[in-house]
Coordinates of C-alpha atoms and ligand atoms in Angstrom, one line a residue:
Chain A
X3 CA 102.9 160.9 -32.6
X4 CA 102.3 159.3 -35.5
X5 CA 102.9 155.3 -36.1
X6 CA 103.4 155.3 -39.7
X7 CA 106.1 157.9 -39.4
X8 CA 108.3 155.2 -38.3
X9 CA 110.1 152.4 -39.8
X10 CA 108.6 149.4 -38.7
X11 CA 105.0 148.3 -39.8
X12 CA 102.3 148.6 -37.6
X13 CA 99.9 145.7 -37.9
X14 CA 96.7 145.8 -38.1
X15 CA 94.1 145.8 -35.2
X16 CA 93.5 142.3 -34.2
X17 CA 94.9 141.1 -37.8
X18 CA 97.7 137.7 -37.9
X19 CA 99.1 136.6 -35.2
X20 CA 102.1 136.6 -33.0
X21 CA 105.9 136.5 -34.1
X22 CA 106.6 132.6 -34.3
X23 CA 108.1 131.1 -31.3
X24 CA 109.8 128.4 -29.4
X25 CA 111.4 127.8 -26.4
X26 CA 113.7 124.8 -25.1
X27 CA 114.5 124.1 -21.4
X28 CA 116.9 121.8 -19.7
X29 CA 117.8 120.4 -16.5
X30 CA 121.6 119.7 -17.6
X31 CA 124.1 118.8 -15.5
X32 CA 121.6 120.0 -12.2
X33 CA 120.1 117.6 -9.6
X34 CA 117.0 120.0 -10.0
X35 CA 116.0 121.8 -12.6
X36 CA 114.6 125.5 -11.4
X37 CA 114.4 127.2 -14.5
X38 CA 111.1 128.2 -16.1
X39 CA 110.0 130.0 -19.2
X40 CA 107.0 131.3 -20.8
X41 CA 105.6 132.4 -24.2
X42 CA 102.3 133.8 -24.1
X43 CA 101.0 135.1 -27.3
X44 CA 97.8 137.5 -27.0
X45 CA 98.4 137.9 -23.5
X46 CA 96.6 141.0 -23.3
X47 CA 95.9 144.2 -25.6
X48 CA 96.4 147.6 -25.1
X49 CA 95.1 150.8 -27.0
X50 CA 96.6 152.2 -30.6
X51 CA 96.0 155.6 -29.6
X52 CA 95.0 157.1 -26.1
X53 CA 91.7 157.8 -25.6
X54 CA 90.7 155.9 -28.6
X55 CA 89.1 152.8 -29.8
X56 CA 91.0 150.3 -31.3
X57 CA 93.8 147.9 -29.7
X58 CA 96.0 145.4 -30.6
X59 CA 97.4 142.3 -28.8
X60 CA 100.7 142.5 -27.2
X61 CA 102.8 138.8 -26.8
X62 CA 104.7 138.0 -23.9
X63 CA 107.8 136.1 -23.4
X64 CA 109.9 135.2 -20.5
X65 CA 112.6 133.4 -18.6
X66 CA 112.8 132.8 -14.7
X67 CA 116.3 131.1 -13.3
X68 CA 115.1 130.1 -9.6
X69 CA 117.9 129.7 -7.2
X70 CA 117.6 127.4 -3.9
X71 CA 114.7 125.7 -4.9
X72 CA 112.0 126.5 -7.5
X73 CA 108.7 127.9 -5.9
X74 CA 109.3 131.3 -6.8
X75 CA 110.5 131.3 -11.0
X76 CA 107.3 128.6 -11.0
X77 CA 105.5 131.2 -9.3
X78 CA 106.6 133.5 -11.9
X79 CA 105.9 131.3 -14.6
X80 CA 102.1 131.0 -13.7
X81 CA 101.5 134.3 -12.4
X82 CA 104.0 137.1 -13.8
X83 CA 102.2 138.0 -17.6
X84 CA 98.7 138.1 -15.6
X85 CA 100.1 140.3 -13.3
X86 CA 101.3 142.5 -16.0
X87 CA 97.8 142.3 -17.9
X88 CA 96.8 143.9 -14.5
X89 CA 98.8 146.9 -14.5
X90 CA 98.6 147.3 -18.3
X91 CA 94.7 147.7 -17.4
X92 CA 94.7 150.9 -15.4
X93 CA 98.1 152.1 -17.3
X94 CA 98.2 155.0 -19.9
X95 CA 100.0 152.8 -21.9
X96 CA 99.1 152.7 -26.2
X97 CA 101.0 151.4 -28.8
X98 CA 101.6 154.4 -30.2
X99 CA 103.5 155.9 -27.8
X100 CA 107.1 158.0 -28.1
X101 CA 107.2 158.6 -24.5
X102 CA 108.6 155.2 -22.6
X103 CA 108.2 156.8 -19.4
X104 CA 104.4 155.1 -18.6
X105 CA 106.1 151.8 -19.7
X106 CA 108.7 152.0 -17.0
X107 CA 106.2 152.8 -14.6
X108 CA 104.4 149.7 -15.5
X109 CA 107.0 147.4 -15.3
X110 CA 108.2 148.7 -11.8
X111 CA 104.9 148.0 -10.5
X112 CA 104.4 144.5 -11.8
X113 CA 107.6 143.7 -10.7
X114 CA 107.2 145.1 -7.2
X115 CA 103.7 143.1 -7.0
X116 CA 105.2 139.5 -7.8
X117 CA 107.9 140.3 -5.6
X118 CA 105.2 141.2 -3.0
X119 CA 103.6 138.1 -3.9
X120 CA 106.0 135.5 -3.7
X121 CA 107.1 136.5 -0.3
X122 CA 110.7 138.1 -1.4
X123 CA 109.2 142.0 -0.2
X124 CA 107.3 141.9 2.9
X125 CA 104.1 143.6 2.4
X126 CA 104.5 145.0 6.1
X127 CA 107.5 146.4 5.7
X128 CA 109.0 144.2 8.4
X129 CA 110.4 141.2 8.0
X130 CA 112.6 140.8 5.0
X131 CA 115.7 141.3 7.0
X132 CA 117.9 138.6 8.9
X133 CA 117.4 140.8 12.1
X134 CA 114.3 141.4 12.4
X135 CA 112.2 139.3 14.8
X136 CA 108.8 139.5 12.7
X137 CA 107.8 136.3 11.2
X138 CA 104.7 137.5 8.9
X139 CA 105.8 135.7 5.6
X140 CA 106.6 132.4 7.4
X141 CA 103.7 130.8 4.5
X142 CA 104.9 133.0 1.5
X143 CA 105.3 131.0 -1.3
X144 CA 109.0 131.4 -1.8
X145 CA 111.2 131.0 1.5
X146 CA 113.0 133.5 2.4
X147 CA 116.5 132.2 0.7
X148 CA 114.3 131.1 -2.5
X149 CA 114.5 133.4 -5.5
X150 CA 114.6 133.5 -9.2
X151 CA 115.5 136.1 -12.2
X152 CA 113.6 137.5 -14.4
X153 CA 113.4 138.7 -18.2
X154 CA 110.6 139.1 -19.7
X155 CA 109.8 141.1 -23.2
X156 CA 106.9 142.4 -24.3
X157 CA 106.2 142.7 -28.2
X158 CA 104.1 145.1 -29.4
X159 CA 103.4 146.2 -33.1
X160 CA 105.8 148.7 -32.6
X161 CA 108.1 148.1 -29.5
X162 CA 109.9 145.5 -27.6
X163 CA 110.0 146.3 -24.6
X164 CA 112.4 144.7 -22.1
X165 CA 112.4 144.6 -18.2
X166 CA 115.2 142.5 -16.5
X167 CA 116.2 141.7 -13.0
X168 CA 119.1 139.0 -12.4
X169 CA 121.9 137.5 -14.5
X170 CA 119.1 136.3 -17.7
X171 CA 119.5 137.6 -20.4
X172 CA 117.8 139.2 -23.3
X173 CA 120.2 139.6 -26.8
X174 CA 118.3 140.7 -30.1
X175 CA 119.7 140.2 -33.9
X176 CA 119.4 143.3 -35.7
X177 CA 121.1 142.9 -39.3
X178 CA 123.5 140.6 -38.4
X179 CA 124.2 142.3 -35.3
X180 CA 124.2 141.2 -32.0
X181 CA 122.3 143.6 -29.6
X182 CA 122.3 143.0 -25.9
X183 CA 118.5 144.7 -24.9
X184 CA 119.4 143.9 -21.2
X185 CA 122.5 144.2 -18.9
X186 CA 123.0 141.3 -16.5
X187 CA 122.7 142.6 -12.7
X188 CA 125.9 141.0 -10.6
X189 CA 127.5 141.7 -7.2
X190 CA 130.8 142.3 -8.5
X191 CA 129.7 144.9 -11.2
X192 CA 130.5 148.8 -10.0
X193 CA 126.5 149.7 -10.0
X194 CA 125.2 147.4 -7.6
X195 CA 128.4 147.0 -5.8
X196 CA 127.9 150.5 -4.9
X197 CA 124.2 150.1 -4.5
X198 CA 124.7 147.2 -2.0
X199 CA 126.7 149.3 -0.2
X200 CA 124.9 152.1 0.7
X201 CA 122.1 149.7 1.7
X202 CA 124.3 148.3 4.4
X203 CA 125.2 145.2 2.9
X204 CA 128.6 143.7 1.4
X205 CA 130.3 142.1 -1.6
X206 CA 132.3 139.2 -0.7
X207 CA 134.2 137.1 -3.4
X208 CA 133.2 134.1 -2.2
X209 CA 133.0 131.5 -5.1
X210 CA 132.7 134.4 -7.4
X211 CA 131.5 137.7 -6.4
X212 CA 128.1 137.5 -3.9
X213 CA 125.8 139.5 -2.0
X214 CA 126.9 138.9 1.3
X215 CA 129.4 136.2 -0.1
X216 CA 125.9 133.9 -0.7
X217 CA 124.1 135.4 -3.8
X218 CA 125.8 135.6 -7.2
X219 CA 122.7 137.9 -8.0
X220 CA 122.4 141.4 -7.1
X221 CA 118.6 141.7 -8.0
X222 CA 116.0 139.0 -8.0
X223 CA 112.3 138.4 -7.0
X224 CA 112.3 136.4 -3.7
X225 CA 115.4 136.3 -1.4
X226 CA 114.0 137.5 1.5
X227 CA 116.4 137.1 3.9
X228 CA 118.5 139.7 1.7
X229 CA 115.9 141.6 0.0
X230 CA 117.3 145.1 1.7
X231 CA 119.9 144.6 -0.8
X232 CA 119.1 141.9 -3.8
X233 CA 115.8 143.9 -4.9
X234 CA 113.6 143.5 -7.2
X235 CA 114.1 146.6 -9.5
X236 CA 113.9 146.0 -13.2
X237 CA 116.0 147.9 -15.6
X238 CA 113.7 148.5 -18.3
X239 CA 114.2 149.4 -21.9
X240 CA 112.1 149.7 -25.1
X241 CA 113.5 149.3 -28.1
X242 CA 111.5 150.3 -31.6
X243 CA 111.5 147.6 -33.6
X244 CA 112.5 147.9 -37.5
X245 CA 113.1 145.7 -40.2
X246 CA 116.3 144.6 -39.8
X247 CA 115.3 143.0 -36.6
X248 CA 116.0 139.2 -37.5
X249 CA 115.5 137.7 -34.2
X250 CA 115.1 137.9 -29.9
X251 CA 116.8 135.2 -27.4
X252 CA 115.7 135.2 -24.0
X253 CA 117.7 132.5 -22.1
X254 CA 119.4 131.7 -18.8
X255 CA 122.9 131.9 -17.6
X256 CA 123.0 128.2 -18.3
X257 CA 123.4 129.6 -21.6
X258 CA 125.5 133.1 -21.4
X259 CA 128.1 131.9 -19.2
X260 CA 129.3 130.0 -22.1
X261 CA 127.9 131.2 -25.5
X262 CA 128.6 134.9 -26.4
X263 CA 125.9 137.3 -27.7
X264 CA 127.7 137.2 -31.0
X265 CA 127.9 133.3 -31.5
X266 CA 124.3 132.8 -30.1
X267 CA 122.8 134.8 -32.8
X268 CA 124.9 133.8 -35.4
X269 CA 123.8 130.1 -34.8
X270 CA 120.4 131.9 -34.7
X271 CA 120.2 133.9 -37.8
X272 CA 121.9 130.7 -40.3
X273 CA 119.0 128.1 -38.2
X274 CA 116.1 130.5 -38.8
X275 CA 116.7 131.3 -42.6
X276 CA 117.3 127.9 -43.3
X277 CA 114.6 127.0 -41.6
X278 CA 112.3 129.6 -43.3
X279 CA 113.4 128.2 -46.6
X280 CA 112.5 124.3 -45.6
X281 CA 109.2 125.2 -43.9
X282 CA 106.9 127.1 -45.9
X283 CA 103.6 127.1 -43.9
X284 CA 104.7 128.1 -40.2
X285 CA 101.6 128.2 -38.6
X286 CA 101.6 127.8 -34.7
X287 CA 100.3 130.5 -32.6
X288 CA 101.3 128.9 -28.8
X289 CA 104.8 129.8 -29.2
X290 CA 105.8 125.7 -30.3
X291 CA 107.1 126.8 -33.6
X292 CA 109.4 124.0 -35.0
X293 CA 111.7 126.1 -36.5
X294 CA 112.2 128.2 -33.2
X295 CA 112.2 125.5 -31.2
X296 CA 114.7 123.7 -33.3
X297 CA 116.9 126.9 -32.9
X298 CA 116.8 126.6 -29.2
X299 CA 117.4 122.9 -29.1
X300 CA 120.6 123.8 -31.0
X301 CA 121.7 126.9 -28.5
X302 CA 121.3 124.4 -25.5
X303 CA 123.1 122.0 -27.5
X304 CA 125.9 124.2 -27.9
X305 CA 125.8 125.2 -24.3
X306 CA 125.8 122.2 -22.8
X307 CA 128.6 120.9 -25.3
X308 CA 130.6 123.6 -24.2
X309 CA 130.1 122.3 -20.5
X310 CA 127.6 124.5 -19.2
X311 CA 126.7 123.0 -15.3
X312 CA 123.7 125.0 -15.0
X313 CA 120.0 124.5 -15.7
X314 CA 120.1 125.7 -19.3
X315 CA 116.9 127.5 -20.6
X316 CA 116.5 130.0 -24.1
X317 CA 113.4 131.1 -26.4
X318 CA 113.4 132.1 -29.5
X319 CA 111.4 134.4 -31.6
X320 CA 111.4 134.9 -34.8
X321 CA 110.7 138.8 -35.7
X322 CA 110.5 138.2 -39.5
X323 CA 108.0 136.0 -39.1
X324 CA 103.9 137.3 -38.1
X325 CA 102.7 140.4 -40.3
X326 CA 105.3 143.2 -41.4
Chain B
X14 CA 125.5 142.0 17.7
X15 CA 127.8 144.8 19.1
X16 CA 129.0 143.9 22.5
X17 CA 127.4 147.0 23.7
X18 CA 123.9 146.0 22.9
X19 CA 124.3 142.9 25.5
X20 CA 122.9 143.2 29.1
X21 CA 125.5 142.2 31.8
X22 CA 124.2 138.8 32.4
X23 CA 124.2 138.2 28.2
X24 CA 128.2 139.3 28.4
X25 CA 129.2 136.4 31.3
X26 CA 127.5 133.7 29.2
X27 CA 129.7 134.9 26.4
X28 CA 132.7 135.3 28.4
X29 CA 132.1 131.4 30.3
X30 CA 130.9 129.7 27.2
X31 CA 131.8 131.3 24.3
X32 CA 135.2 132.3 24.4
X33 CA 138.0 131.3 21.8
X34 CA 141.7 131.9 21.2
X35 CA 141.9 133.4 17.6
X36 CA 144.9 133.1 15.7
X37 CA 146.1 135.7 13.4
X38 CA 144.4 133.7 10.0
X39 CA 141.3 133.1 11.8
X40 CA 137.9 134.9 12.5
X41 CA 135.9 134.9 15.4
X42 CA 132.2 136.2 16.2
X43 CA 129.2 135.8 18.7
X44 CA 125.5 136.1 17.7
X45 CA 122.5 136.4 20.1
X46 CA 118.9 136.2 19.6
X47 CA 116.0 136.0 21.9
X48 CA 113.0 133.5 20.8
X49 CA 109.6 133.7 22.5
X50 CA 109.6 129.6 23.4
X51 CA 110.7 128.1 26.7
X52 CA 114.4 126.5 26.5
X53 CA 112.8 123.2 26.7
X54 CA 111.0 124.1 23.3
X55 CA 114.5 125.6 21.5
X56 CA 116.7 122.8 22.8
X57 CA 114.3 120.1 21.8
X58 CA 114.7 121.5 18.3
X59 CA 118.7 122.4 18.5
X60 CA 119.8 119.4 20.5
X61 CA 118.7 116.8 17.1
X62 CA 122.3 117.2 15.3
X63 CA 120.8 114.6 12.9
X64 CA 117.8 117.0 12.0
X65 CA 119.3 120.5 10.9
X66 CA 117.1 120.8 8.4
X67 CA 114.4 121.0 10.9
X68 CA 114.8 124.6 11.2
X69 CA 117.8 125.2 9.1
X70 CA 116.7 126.1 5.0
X71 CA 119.8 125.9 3.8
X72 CA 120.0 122.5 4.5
X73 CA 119.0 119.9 1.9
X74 CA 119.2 116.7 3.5
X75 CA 121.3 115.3 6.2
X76 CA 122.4 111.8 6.6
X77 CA 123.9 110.7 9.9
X78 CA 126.8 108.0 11.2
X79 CA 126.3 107.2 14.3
X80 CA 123.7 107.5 17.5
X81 CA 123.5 111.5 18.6
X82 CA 126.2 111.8 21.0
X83 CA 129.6 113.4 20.8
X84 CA 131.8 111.9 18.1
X85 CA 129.5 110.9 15.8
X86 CA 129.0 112.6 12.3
X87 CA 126.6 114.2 10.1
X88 CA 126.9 114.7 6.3
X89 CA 124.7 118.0 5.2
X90 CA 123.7 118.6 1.7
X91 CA 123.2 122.1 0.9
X92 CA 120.3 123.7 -1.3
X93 CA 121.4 124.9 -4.8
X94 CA 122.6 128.6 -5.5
X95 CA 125.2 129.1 -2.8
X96 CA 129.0 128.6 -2.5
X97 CA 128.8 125.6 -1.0
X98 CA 127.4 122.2 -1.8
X99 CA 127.8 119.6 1.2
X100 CA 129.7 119.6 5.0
X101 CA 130.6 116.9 7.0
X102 CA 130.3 118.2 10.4
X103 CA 131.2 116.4 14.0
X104 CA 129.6 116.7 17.0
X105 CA 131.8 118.0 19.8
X106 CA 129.9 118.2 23.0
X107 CA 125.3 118.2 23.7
X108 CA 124.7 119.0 27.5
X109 CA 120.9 118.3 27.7
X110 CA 121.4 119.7 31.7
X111 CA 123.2 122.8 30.5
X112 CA 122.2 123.4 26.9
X113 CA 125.4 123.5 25.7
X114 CA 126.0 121.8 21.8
X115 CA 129.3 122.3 20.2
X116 CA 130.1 120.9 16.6
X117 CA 132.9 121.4 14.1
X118 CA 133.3 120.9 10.4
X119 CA 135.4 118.2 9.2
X120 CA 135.2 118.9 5.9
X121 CA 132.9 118.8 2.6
X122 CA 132.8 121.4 -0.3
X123 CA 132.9 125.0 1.5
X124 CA 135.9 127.4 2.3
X125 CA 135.3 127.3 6.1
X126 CA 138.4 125.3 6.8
X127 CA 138.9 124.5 11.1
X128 CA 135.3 126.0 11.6
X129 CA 133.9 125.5 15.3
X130 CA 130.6 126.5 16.8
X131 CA 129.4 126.7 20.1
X132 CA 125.1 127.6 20.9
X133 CA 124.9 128.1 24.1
X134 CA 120.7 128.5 25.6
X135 CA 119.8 130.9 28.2
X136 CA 116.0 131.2 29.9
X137 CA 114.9 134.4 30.2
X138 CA 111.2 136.2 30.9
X139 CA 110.3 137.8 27.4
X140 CA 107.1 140.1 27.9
X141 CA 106.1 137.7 31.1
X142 CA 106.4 134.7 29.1
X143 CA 108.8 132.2 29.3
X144 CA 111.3 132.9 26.6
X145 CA 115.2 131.7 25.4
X146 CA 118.3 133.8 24.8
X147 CA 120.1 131.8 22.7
X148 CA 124.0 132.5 21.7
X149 CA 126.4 131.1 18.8
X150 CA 129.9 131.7 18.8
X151 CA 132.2 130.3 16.1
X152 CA 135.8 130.8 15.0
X153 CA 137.5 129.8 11.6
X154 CA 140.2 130.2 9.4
X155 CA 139.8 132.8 6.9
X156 CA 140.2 131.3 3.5
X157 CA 143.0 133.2 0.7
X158 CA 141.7 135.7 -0.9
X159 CA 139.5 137.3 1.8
X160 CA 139.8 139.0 5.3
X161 CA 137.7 138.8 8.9
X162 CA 136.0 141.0 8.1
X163 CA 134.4 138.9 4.6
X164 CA 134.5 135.9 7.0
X165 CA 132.5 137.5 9.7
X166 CA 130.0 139.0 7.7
X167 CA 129.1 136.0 6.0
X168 CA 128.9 133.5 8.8
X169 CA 127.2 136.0 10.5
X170 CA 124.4 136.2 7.6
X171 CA 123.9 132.6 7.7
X172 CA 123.8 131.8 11.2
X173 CA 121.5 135.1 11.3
X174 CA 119.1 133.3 9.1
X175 CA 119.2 130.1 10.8
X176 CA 118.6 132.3 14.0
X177 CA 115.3 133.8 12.1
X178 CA 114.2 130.3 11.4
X179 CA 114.7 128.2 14.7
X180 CA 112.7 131.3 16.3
X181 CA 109.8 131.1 13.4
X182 CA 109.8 127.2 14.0
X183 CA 110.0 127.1 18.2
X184 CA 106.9 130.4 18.1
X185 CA 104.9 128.3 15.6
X186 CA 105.1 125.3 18.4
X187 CA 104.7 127.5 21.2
X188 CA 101.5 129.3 19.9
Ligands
MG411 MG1 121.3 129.8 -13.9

């Protein structure tokens, strides 16, 4: 396949940096905050074309929304993009690629491994159940009723791709359209409802739909106790980037349960071009873009005006910005 | 547990101890476990009403009114994430001759409305070593919207969990 046959703009090898960034987190109206998030630009690079010299750096973003304490999305917020860099290493994965199928493979695995890693899937097999009487992951990080979401994209020159697992949430503005690039895994939705099920387990309205009337997550990293049926699957999708693309949100439910997709990147798309008019040299490469950040600020704002009670976390990144 | 799993003798501690009259509104179950630690090693851990958090993860803090005997009261506050944030809970009956601790809720922010419990410790030989059957029974209303079986199912999970723990914690001191 051939890159240039596409619409979007490849960069150049190595050339300018990332899309700007910025991320705001807050504890709310929480007694703890166990929300984390991450933007790491350069994380790792990956080949142009298979077999070939040449490769470009690929950016990393994400959000983890720990549950019952936070030593798993902390674990997550360290560890997840290194583990990723891992798999991309002995992936057949280029940037130039039509075929997603290598990236989903990716994704599963580096999933699976942090999931391994925090204690939510028992490396032996054995005991992430309630019944069982093995007691291997007694020192995992995460105890076993500790968990956290996770979305995370990657950009390439090329791609965004996106792999989610819980209720976060990833929405991209494409020409003033709002464009969910992740679907939100709950108990009470048909799909895992039925997938719970044939795993043995139950959906109990129990303060809102829950896996076994406890988790108001159907997927997550951690949970031990109920990993048979909250697993740590991701869905994964990669979506070719163009030139309408204005902006990406990542954020946490603290955020979607009370601003739409629509409102979110309206607020988004006025902030940013106002904001590219006032700033003219937007430099930062760590992901602490004002602009961004400002952006954020004002979607946690809004959430927490509108009386979000969670732990309210989003990033921003700005997809007009870096070369194009 | 399904009745049939349990031995003879596991069925008369259920049938002396753990018997309760359920109303039509109400749901009732009985969970077993068998934990490699002598009884003296469980019930030291069980018998502290004021210390749930000792075993149980769920359990955030506790604060306590009174000495630990029967009638005094505990205040639990739960970890984040689950439909539930505190229970005031009473304590009923702690035989330290027969192992026997009952407690009810009283209240607090959770559906389980007239929820009792009775845990109940047995000693038994587990591979030649001394080891504990240990049994929890509990019956409670079953809040609007839902039916036994919802009820069951979820206590069930929970005191499942807390089963998992106390045995982790009493084979961790035992060792
Ligand atoms: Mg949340």
């Amino acid at each position: 396949s051939n890159i240039s046959t596409r619409n979007a703009q490849v960069e150049p090898p190595n050339s300018a940096g990332p899309p700007l960034s910025g991320k705001v987190l807050v504890c709310g109206r929480r007694r703890e905050m166990e929300d984390a998030a991450v933007i790491v630009p350069h994380f790792t690079q990956i080949p142009i074309v298979i077999g070939a010299e040449g490769t470009c750096d690929l950016h990393f973003f994400g959000v983890y929304d720990g549950h019952s304490g936070s030593q798993a999305s902390n674990f997550c917020a360290d560890r997840f993009h290194h583990a990723l860099s891992e798999e991309l290493a002995t992936a057949n994965v280029a940037a130039d690629m039509e075929d997603n199928s290598e990236w989903k493979a990716v994704m599963k695995s580096c999933f699976l491994k942090v999931d391994r890693e925090v204690g939510g899937v028992c490396p032996n097999g054995v005991c992430d159940n309630v019944d069982s009487s093995a007691n291997c992951c007694i020192n995992a990080i995460a105890p076993e009723n500790v968990g956290t979401t996770a979305v995370i994209a990657v950009l390439t020159p090329a791609q965004i791709v996106v792999a989610n697992c819980g209720d976060s949430r990833a929405v991209l503005s494409r020409g003033g359209t709002a464009v969910p690039v992740s679907v939100d895994h709950k108990p009470g939705s048909e799909d895992e409802t039925s997938r719970i099920e044939a795993a043995g387990g139950r959906v109990i309205h129990w303060d809102g739909y829950r896996v076994a009337g406890l988790l108001a997550v159907s997927r997550s990293l951690g949970d031990r106790y109920l990993k048979q049926y909250v697993i740590s699957e991701p869905d994964v999708l990669c979506v070719p980037r163009t030139k309408d693309d204005e902006c990406l949100i990542l954020a946490s439910d603290g955020l979607w349960d009370v601003i739409s997709n629509e409102t979110a990147c309206d607020v988004a798309r006025r902030c940013l071009a106002h904001a590219r008019r006032k700033y003219e040299h937007r430099r930062s490469e760590h992901g602490d873009d004002t602009a961004c950040a400002q952006v954020a600020a004002l979607l946690v704002k809004l959430a927490y005006g509108r009386g979000s009670k969670d732990n309210i976390s989003v990033v921003v990144i700005d997809l007009k910005s870096g070369p194009s | 547990m399904t009745v049939g799993d349990s031995s003879p003798t596991e069925l008369n501690y259920i049938a002396q101890y753990h018997h309760h009259s359920i109303l039509e509104h109400q749901a009732s179950s009985v969970i077993s476990k068998r934990i490699r630690a002598s009884v003296d090693v469980v019930w030291s851990i069980i018998r502290r009403f004021d210390e749930p958090q000792k075993y149980k993860t769920f359990v955030k803090s506790c604060t306590m009114r009174g000495e630990l005997q029967p009638g005094c009261v505990r205040e639990v506050c739960i970890i984040s994430g689950l439909p539930a944030t505190t229970s005031i809970e009473e304590l009923e009956e702690l035989d330290d001759e027969q192992h026997i601790m009952r407690y009810r809720l009283l209240g607090g922010d959770h559906r389980l409305n007239n929820y009792k419990s009775v845990v109940t410790l047995h000693a038994e030989t587990i591979d030649g070593k001394p080891g504990t059957l240990i049994i929890e029974s509990f019956i409670t209303d079953v809040p609007g919207g839902n039916t036994k079986d919802d009820t069951k199912f979820f206590v069930e999970t929970l005191v499942k969990c807390n089963m998992k723990a106390l045995a982790e914690v009493c084979e961790k001191t035992s060792l």
